[in-house]
Short mmCIF file of C-alpha atoms and ligand atoms in Angstrom, two decimals:
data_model
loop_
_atom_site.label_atom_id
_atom_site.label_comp_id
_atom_site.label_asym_id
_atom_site.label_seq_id
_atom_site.Cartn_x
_atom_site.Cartn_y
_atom_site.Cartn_z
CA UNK A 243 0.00 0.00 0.00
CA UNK A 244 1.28 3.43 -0.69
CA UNK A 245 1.84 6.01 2.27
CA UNK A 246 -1.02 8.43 2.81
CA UNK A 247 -2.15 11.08 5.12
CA UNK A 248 -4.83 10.54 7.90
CA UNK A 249 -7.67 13.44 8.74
CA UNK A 250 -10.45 13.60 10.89
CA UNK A 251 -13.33 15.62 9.70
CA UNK A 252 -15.56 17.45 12.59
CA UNK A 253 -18.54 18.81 10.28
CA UNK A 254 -19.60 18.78 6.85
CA UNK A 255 -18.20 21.98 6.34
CA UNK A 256 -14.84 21.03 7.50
CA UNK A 257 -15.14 18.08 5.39
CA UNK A 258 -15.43 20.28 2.24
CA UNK A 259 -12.64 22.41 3.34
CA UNK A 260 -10.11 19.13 3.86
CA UNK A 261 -11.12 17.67 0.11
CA UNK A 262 -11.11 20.83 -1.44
CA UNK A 263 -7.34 21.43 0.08
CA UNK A 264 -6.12 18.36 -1.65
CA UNK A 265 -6.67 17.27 -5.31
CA UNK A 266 -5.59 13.67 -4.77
CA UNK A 267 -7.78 13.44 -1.02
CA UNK A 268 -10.45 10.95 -0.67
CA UNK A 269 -13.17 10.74 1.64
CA UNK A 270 -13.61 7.14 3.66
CA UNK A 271 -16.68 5.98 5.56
CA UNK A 272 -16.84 2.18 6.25
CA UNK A 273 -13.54 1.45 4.44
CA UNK A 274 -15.05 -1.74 2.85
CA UNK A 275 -14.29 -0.76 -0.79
CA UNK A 276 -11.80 2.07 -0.72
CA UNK A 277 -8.98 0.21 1.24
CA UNK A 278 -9.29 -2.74 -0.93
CA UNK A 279 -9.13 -0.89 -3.77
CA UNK A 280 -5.68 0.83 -2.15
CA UNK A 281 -4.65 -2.73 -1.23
CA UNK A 282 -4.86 -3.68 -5.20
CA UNK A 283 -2.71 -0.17 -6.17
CA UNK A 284 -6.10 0.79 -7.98
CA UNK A 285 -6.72 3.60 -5.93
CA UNK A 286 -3.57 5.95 -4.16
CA UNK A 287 -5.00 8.63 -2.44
CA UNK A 288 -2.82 11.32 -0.73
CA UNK A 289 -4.73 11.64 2.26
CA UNK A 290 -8.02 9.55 3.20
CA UNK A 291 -10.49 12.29 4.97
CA UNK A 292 -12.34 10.52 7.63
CA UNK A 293 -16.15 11.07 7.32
CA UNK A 294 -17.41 8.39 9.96
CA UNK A 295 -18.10 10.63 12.69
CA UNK A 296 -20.07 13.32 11.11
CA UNK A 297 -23.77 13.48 12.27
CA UNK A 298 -25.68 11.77 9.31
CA UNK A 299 -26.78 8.47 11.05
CA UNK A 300 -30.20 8.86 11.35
CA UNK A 301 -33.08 7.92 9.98
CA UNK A 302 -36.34 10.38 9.47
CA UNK A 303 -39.16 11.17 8.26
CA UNK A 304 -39.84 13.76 6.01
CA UNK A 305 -43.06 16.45 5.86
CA UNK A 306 -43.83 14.87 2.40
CA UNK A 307 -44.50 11.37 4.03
CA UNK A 308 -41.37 9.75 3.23
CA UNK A 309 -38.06 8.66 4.06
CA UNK A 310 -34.64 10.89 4.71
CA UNK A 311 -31.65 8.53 5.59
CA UNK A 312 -28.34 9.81 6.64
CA UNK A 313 -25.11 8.72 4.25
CA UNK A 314 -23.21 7.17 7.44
CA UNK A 315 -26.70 5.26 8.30
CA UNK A 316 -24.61 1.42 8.02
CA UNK A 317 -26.20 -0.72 5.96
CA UNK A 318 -27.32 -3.31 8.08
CA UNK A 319 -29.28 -0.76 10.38
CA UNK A 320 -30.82 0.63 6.96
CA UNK A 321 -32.11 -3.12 6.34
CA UNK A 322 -33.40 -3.83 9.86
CA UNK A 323 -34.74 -0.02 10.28
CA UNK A 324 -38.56 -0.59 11.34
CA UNK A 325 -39.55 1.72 9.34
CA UNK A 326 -37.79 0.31 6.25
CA UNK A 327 -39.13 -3.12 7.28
CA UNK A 328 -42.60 -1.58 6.97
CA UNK A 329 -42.59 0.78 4.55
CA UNK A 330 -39.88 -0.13 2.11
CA UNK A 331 -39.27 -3.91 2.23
CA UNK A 332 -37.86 -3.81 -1.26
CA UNK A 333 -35.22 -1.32 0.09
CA UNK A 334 -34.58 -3.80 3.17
CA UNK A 335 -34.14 -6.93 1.10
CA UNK A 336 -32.04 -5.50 -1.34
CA UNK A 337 -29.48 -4.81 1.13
CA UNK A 338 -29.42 -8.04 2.23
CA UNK A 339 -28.88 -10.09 -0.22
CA UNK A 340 -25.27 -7.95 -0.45
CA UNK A 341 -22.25 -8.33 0.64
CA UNK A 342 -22.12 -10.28 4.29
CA UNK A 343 -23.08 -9.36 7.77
CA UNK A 344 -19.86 -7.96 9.03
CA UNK A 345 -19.70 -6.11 5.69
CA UNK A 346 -23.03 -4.66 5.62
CA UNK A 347 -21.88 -3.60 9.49
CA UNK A 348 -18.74 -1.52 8.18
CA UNK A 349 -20.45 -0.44 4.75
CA UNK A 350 -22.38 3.14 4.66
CA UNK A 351 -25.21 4.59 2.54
CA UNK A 352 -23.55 7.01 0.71
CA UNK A 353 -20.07 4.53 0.34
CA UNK A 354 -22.43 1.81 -1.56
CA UNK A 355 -23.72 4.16 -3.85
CA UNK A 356 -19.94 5.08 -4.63
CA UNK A 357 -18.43 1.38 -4.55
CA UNK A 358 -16.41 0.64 -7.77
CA UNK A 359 -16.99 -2.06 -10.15
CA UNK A 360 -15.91 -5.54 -9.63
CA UNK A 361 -14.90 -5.82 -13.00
CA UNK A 362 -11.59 -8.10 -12.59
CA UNK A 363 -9.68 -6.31 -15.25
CA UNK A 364 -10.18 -3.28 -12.78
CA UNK A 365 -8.53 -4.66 -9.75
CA UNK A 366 -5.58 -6.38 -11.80
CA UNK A 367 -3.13 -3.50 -12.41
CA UNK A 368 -1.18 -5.40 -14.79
CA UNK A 369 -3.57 -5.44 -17.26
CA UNK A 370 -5.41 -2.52 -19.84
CA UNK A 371 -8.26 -1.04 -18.35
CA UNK A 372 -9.97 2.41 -19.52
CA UNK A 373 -11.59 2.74 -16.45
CA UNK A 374 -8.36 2.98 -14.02
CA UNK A 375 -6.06 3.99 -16.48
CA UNK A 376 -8.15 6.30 -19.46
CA UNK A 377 -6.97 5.37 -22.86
CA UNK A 378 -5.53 2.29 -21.93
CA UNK A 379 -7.99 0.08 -23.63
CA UNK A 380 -10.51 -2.40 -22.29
CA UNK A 381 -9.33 -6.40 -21.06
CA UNK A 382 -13.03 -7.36 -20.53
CA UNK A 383 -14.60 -6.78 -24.09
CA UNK A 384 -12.28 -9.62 -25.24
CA UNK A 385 -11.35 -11.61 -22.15
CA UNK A 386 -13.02 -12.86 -19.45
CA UNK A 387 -16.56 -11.13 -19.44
CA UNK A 388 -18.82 -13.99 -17.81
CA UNK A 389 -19.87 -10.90 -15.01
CA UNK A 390 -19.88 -7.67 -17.82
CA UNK A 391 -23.05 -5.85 -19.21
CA UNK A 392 -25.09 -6.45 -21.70
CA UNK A 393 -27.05 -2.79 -22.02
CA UNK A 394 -25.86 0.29 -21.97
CA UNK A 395 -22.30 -0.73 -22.74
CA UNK A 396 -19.63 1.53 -24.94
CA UNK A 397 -16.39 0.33 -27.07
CA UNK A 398 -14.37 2.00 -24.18
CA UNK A 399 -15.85 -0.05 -21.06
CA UNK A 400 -18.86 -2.70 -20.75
CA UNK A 401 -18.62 -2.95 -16.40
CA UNK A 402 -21.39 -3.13 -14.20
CA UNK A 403 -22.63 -1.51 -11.42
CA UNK A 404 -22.21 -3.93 -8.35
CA UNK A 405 -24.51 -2.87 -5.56
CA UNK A 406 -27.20 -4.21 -4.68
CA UNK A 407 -29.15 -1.29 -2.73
CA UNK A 408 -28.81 0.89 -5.46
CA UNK A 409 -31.14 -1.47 -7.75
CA UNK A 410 -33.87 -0.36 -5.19
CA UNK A 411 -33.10 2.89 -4.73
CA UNK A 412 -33.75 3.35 -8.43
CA UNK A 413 -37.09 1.32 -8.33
CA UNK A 414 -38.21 3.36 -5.39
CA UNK A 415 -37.29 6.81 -7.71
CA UNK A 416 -35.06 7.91 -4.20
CA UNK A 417 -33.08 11.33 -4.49
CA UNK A 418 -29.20 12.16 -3.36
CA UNK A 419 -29.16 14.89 -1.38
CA UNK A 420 -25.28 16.47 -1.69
CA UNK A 421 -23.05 19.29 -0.62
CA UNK A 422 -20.34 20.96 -2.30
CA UNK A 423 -18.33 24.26 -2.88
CA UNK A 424 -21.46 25.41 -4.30
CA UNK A 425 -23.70 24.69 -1.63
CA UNK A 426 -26.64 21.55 -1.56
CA UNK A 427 -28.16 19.98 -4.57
CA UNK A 428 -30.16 16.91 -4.77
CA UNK A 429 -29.93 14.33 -7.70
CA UNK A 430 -32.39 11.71 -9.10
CA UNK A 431 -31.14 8.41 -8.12
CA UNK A 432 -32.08 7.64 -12.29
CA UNK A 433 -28.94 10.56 -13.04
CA UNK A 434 -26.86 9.71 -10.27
CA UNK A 435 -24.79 7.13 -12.25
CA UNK A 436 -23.38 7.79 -15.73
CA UNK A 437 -22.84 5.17 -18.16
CA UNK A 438 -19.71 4.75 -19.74
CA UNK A 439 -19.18 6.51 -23.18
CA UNK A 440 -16.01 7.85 -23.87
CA UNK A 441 -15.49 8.19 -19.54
CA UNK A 442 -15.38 5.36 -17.82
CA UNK A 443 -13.55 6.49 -15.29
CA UNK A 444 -16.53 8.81 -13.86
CA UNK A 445 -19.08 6.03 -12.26
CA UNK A 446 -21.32 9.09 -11.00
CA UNK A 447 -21.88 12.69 -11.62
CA UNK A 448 -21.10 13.18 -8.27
CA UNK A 449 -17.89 15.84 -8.38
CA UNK A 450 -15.22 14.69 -6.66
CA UNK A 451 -15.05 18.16 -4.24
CA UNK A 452 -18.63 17.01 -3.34
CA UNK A 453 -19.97 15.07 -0.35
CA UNK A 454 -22.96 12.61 -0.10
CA UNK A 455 -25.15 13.62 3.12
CA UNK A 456 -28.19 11.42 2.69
CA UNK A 457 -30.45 9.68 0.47
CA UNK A 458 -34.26 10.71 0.33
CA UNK A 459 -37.08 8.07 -0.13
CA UNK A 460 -40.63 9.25 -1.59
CA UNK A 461 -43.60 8.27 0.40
CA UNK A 462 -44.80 5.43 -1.41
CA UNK A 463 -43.07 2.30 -0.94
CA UNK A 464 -44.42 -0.45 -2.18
CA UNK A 465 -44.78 -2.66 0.47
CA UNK A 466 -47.67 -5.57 -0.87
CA UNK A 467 -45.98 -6.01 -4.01
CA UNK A 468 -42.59 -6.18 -4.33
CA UNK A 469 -39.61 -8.24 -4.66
CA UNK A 470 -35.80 -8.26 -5.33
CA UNK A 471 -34.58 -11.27 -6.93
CA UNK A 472 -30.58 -11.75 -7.07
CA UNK A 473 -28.84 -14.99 -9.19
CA UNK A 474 -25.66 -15.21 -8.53
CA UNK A 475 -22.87 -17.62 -8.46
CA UNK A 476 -23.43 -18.40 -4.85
CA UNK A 477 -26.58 -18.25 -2.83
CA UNK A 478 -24.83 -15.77 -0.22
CA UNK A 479 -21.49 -13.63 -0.48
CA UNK A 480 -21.75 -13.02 -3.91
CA UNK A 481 -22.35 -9.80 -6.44
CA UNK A 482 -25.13 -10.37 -8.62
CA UNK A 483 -25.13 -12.21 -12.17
CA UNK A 484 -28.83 -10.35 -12.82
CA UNK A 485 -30.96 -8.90 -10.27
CA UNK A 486 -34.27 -7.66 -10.85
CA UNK A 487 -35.65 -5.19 -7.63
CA UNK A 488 -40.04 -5.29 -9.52
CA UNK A 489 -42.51 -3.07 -7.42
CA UNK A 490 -45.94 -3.42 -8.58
CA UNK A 491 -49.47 -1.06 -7.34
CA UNK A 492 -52.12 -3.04 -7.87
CA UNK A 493 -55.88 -2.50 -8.27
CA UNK A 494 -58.10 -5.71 -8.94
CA UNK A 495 -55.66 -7.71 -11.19
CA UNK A 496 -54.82 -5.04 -12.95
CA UNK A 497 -51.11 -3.20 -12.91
CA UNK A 498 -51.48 0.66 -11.60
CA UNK A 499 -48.01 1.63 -11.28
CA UNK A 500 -44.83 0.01 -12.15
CA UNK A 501 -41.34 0.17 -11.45
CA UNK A 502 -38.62 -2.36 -12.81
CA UNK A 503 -34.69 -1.89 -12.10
CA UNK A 504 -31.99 -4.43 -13.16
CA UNK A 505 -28.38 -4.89 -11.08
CA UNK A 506 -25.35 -6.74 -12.63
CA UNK A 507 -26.45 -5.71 -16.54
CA UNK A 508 -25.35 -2.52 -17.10
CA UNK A 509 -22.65 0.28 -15.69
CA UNK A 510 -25.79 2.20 -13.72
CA UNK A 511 -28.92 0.13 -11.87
CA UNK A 512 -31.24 -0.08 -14.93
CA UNK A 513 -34.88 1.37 -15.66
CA UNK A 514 -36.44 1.33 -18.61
CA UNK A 515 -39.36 3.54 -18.93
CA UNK A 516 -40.75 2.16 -21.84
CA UNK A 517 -41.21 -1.23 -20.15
CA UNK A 518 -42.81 0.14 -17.10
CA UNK A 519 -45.24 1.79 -19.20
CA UNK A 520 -46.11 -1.71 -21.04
CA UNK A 521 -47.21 -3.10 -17.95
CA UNK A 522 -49.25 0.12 -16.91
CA UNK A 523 -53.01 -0.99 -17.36
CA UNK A 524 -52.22 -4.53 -18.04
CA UNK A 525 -53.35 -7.60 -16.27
CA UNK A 526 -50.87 -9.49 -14.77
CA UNK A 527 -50.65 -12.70 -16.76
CA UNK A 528 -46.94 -14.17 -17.80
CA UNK A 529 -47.48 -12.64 -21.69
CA UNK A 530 -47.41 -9.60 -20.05
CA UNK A 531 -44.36 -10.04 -18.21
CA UNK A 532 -42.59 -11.07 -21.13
CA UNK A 533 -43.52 -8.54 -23.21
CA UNK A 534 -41.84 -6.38 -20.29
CA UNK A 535 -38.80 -8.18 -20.10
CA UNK A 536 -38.92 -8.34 -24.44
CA UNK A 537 -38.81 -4.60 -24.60
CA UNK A 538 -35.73 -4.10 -21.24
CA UNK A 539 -33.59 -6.30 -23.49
CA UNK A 540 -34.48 -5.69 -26.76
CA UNK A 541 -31.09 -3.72 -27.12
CA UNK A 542 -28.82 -6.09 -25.38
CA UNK A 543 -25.62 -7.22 -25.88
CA UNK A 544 -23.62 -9.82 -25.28
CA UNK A 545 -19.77 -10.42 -25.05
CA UNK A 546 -19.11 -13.91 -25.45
CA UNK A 547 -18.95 -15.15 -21.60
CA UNK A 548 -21.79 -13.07 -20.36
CA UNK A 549 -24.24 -13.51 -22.94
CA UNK A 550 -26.06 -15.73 -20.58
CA UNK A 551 -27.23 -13.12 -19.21
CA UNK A 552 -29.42 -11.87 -21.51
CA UNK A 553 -31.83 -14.86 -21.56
CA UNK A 554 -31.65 -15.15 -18.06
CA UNK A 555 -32.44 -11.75 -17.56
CA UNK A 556 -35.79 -12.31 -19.33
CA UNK A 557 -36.20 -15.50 -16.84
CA UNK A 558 -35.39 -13.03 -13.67
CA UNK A 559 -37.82 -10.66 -14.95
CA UNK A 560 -40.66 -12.64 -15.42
CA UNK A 561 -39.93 -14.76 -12.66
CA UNK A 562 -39.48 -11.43 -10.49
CA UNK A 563 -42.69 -9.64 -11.59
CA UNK A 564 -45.05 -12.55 -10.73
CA UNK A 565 -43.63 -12.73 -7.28
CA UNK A 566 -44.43 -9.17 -6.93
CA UNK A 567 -47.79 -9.41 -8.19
CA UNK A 568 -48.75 -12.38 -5.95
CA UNK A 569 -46.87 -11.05 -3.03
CA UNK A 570 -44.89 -13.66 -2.55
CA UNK A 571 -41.49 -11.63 -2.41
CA UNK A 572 -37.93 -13.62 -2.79
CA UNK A 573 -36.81 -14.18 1.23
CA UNK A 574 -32.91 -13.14 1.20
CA UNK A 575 -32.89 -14.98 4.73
CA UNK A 576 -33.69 -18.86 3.51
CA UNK A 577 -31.99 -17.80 0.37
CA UNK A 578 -34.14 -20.90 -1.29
CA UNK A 579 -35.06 -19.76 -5.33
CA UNK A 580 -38.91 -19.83 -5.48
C1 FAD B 165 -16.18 -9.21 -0.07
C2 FAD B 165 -17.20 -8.16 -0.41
C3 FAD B 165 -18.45 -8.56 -0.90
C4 FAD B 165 -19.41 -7.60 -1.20
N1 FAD B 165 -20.62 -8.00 -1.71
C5 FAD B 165 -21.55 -7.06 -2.06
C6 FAD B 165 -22.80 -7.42 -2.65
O1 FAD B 165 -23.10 -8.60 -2.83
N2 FAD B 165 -23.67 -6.43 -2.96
C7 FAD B 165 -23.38 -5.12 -2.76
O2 FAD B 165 -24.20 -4.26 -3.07
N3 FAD B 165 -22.21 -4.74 -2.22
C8 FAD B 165 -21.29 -5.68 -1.89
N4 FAD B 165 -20.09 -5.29 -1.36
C9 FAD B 165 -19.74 -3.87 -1.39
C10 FAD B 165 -20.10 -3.10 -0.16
O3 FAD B 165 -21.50 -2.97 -0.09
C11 FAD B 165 -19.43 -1.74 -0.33
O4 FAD B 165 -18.04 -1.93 -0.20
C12 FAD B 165 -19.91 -0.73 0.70
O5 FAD B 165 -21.28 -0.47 0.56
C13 FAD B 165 -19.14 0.56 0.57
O6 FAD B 165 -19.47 1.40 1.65
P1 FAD B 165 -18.33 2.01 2.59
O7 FAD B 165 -18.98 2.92 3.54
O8 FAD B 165 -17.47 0.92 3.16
O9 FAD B 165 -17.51 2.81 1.50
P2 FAD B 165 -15.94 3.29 1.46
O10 FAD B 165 -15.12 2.09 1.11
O11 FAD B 165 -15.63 4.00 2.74
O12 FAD B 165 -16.03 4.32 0.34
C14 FAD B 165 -16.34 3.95 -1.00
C15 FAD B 165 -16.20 5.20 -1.88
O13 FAD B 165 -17.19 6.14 -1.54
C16 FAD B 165 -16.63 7.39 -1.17
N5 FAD B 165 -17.53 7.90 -0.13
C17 FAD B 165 -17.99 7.20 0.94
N6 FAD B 165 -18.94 7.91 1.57
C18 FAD B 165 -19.08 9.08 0.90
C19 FAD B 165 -19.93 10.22 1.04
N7 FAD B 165 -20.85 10.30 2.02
N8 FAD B 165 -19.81 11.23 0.14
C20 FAD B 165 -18.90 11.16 -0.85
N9 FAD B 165 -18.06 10.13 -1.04
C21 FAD B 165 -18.17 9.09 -0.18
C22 FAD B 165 -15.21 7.08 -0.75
O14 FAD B 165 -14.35 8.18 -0.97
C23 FAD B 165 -14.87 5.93 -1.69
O15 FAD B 165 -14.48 6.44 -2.94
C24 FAD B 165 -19.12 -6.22 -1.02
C25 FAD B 165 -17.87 -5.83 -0.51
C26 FAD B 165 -16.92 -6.78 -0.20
C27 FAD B 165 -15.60 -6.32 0.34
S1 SF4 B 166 -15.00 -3.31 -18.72
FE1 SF4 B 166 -14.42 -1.29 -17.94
S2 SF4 B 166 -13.59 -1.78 -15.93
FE2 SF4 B 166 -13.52 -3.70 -17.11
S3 SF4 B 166 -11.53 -3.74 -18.22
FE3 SF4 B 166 -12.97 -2.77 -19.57
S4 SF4 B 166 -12.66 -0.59 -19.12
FE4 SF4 B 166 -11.86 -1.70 -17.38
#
């Protein structure tokens, strides 16, 4: 690992003031992801600002009925939060199907949003990769690509997004509330992450002088019809191959309001507007699930290793939007596929 200053920030504010000093500064909150990615030589910042003890751990509600959750809130209380349990189970069960226990102890709200891909090209620093080293060229579109995207992808990267929580976030249309030189401004989960283009190396359009303070849920949740469904490699400890987070409103049989986002397909968590409006009005019956699921991936791609995933995406998406219309939600606790 490569030497590095050590700060303590006492207030947002101060915070600001310590990353705008330094160029090469980074901020850390659980660790989980940053000092890995210093362990690898991916990531050499000068100093590592220490955010952990700032006040945004809490959990409230807002006027408008919904949801305001600190950045520093860990994960793990975020899932078991009562009034994510109740209101948001979508939210809750996302989280944990991630990561581990001791993980989701150590890992923060805003620090999963930022988490880095797991492409391995990325973490092997003997090998081309646009993303850590711009203009370097891309390992994954020709090597080993079993865990790569298949939409949204560009000639200069084709990585995914790993977390988990953020595929709910998206279906639950949150906001990130953030502070900066400039003052606050709040982003739609849907703009927070970029896909690749021509820069890979900027996951989010989060600027780097800025500062996550907490993400903001609307009021309605979702909680009858929901469900996030992860494949993987393993049934526990594992990133996702495809993951669909489906959140249904439903009036008689009939589809009111829909929200569909995809993890482990694409460099952002995945919505597709057009397919939510195809199952607007509709009943639920499977053709209308796959007509869904035809129109997410009608402009996938495959890369040899990972095109898999496209079929099995359509499988996950169908298979995830009749659990959400019957209620019967994936349990991330008995990990059994329904
Ligand atoms: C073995 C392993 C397995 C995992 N499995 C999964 C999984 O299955 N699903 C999943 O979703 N995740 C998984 N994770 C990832 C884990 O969820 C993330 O590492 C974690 O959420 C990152 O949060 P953190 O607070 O530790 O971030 P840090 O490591 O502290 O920070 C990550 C980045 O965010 C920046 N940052 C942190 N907080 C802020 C803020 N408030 N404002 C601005 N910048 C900030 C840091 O500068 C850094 O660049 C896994 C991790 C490991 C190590
Ligand atoms: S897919 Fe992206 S992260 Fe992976 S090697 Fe290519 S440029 Fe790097």
């Amino acid at each position: 690992m490569n030497n590095f200053q050590y700060s303590r920030a006492t207030d947002v504010a101060d915070a600001l003031n310590q990353i705008a000093a330094d160029a090469s500064a980074k901020f850390i909150a659980g660790g989980t992801n940053l000092v890995d990615l210093m362990k690898y030589d991916v990531e050499h910042p000068s100093r590592l600002i220490d955010i952990s003890h700032l006040p945004l751990a809490k959990v409230e509600e807002t006027t408008g009925g919904g949801l305001r959750i600190g950045a520093l809130v860990p994960n793990s209380d975020l899932a078991w939060h009562p009034l994510v349990m109740e209101r948001y189970p979508l939210l809750s069960s996302a989280i944990l199907a991630g990561a581990s226990g001791q993980l989701r102890n150590m890992a923060s709200t805003g620090g999963n949003l930022l988490q880095r891909t797991r492409c391995f090209y990325f973490y092997d620093v003997a090998t081309p990769c646009n993303k850590r080293e711009p203009g370097s060229g891309c390992s994954a579109k020709d090597g080993i690509n079993r865990i790569n995207a298949i939409l949204g992808t560009s000639d200069a990267c084709i990585a995914t997004h790993p977390s988990d929580m953020c595929v709910a976030l998206a279906a639950l249309d949150a906001k990130v509330h953030i502070a900066g030189p400039n003052g606050e401004r709040i982003i739609a989960m849907a703009d927070f992450h970029r896909l690749p283009g021509d820069t890979p190396q900027r996951d989010t359009n989060l600027d780097p002088k800025e500062i996550i303070t907490a993400i903001e849920l609307p009021a309605q949740g979702f909680n009858k019809h929901y469900t996030y469904l992860k494949i993987r490699d393993r049934l526990s400890y594992a990133f996702a191959l495809v993951s669909v987070a489906a959140a249904l409103k439903m009036d008689n049989g009939t589809i009111r309001d829909a929200r569909l986002a995809l993890g482990g397909v694409a460099h952002k968590p995945w919505r597709n507007p057009e397919a939510e409006a195809a199952l607007n009005g509709q009943p639920v019956t499977p053709d209308t699930f796959a007509r869904a699921a035809d129109v997410v991936l009608r402009e996938a791609k495959g890369f040899g290793h990972n095109t898999f995933k496209i079929d099995l995406a359509r499988r996950v998406i169908v298979r995830a939007l009749t659990q959400a219309a019957n209620g019967t939600p994936q349990s991330q606790s008995d990990k059994t596929i329904a």
